[in-house]
mmCIF file of C-alpha atoms in Angstrom:
data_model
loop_
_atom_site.group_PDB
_atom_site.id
_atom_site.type_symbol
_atom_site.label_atom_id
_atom_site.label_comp_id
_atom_site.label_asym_id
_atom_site.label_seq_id
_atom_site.Cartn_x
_atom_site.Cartn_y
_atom_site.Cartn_z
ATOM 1 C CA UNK A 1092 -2.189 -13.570 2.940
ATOM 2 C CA UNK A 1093 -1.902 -10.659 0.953
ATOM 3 C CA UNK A 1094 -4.866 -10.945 -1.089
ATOM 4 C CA UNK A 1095 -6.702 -11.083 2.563
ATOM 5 C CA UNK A 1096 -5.044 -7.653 3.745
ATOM 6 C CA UNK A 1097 -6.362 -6.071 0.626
ATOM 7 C CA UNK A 1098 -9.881 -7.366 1.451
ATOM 8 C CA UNK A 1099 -9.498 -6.052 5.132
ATOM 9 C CA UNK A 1100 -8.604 -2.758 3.431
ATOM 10 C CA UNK A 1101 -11.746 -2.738 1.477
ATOM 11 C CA UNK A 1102 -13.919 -3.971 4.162
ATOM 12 C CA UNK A 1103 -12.687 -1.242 6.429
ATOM 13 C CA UNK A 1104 -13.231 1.172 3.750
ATOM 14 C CA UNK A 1105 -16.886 0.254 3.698
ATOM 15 C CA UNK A 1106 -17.303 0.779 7.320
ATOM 16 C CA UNK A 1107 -20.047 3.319 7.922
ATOM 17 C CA UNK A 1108 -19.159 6.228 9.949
ATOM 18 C CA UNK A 1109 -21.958 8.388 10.224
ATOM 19 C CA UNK A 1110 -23.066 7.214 13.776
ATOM 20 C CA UNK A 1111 -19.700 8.082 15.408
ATOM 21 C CA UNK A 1112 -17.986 10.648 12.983
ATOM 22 C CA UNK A 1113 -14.771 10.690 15.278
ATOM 23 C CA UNK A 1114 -13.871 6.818 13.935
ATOM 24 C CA UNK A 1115 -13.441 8.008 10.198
ATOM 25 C CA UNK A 1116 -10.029 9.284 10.112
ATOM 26 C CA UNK A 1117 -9.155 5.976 12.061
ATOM 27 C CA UNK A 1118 -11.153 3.637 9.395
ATOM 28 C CA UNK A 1119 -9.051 5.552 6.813
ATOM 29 C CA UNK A 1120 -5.354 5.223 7.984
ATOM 30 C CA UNK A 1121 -6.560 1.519 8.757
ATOM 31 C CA UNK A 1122 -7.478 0.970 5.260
ATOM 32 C CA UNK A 1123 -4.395 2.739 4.056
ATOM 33 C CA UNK A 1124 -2.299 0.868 5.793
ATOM 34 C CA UNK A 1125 -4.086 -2.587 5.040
ATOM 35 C CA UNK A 1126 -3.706 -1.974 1.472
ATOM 36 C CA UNK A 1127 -0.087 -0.970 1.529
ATOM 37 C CA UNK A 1128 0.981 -3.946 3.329
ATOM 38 C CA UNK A 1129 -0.944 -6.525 0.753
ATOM 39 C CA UNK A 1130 1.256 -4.678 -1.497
ATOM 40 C CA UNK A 1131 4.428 -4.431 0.119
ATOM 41 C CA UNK A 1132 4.209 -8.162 0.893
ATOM 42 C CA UNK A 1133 3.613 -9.001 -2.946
ATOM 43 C CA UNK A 1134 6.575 -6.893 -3.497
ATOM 44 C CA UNK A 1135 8.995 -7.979 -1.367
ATOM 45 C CA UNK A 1136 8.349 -11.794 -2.199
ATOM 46 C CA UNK A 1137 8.354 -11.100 -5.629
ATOM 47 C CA UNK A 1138 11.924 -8.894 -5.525
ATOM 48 C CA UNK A 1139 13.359 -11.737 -3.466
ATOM 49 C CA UNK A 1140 12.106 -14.969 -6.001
ATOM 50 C CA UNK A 1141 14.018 -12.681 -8.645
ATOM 51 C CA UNK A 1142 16.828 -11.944 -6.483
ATOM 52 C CA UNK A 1143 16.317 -7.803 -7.340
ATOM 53 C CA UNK A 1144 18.056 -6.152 -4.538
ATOM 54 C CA UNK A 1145 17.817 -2.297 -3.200
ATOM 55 C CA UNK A 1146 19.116 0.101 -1.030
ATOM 56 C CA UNK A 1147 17.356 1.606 1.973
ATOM 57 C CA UNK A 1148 15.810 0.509 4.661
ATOM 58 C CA UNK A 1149 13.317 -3.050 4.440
ATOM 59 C CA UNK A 1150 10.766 -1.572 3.182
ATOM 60 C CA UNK A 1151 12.858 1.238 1.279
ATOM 61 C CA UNK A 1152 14.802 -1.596 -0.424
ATOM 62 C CA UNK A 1153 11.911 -3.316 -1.731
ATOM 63 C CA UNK A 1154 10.926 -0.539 -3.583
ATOM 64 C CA UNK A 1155 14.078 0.328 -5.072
ATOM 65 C CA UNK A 1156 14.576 -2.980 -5.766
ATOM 66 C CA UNK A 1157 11.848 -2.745 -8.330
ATOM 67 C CA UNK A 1158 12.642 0.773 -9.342
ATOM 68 C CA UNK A 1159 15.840 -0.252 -10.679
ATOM 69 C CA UNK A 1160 14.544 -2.731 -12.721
ATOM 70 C CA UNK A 1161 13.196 -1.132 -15.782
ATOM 71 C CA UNK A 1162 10.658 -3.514 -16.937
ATOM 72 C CA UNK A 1163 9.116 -2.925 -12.852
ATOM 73 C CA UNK A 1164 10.352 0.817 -12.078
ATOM 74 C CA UNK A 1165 6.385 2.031 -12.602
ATOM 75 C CA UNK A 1166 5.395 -1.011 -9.864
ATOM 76 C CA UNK A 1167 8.269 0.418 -7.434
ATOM 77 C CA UNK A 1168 6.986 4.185 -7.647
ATOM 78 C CA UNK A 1169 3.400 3.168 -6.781
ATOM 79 C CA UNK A 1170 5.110 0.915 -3.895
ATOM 80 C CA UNK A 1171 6.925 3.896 -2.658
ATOM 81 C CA UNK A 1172 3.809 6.589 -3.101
ATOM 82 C CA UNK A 1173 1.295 3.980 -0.938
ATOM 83 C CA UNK A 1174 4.117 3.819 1.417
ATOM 84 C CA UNK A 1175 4.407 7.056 1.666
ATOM 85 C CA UNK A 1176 0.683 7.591 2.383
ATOM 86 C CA UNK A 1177 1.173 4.279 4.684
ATOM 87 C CA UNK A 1178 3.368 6.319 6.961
ATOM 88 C CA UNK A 1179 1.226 9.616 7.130
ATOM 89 C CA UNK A 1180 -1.624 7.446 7.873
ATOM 90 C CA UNK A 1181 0.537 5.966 10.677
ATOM 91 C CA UNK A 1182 2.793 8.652 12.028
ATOM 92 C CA UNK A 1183 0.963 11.746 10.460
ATOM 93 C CA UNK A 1184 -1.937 12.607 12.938
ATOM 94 C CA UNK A 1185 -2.105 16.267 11.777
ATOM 95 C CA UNK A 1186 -3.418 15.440 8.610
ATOM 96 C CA UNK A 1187 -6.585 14.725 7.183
ATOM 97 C CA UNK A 1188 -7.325 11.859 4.478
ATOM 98 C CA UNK A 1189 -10.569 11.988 2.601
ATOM 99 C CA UNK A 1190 -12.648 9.155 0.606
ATOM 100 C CA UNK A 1191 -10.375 9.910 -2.504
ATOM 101 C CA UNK A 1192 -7.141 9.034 -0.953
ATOM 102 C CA UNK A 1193 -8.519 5.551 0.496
ATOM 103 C CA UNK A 1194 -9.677 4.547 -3.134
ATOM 104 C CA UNK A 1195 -6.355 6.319 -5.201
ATOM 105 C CA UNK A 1196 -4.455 3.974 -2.536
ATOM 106 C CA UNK A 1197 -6.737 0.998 -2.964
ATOM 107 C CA UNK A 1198 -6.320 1.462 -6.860
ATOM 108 C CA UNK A 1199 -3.111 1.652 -6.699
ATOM 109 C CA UNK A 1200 -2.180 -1.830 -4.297
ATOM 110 C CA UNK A 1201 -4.496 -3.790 -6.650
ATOM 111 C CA UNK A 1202 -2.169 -2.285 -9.490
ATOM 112 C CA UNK A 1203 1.384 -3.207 -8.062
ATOM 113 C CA UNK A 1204 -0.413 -6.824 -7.164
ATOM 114 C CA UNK A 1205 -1.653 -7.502 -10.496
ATOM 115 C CA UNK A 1206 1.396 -6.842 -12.241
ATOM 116 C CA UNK A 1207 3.716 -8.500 -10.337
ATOM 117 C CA UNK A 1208 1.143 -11.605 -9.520
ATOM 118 C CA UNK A 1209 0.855 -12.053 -13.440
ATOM 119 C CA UNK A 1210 4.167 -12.744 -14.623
#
């Protein structure tokens, strides 16, 4: 399931805007958030195989989960900074995301998956 959110997030990211320039802030935070759930679902199955535990709220925890754990901590502070673009592209309307963001995000969720989907 994850693997197919991250391919939503691409696909969406590929969506052509051009006719109807009003949709590409919504393709964006779509994509955004896409990718940071294929993430945060790696994540949190992968904290709770291990039985890593964190404080916060759920998706808070899963992050600190892996921040605490040395040989993860660089996994839990990309988790935290796509979840922290997550929720501007969610609850943030004021802003403005641009091309670059989508693909820094996207770069990072295939990073957090691939480490923890190697071990």
């Amino acid at each position: 399931m994850p693997e197919r959110l991250l391919s939503v997030a691409r696909l969406i990211d590929c969506i052509d805007c051009t006719q109807d320039p009003e949709l590409t802030q919504p393709v964006m935070r779509s994509a955004i958030n896409r990718a940071y759930y294929a993430a945060f679902l790696v994540a949190r199955d992968f904290c709770e195989e291990r039985g890593f535990n964190g404080s916060g709220a759920s998706h808070e925890r899963v992050a600190n989960a892996l921040k605490r754990q040395p040989a993860w901590r660089t996994q839990g502070s990309r988790l935290q900074q796509i979840k922290d673009q997550r929720h501007l592209a969610d609850y943030e309307w004021g802003g403005t995301f641009t091309a670059k963001d989508v693909k820094n995000v996207l770069k990072q969720s295939r990073s957090v998956i691939a480490a923890l989907t190697s071990t």
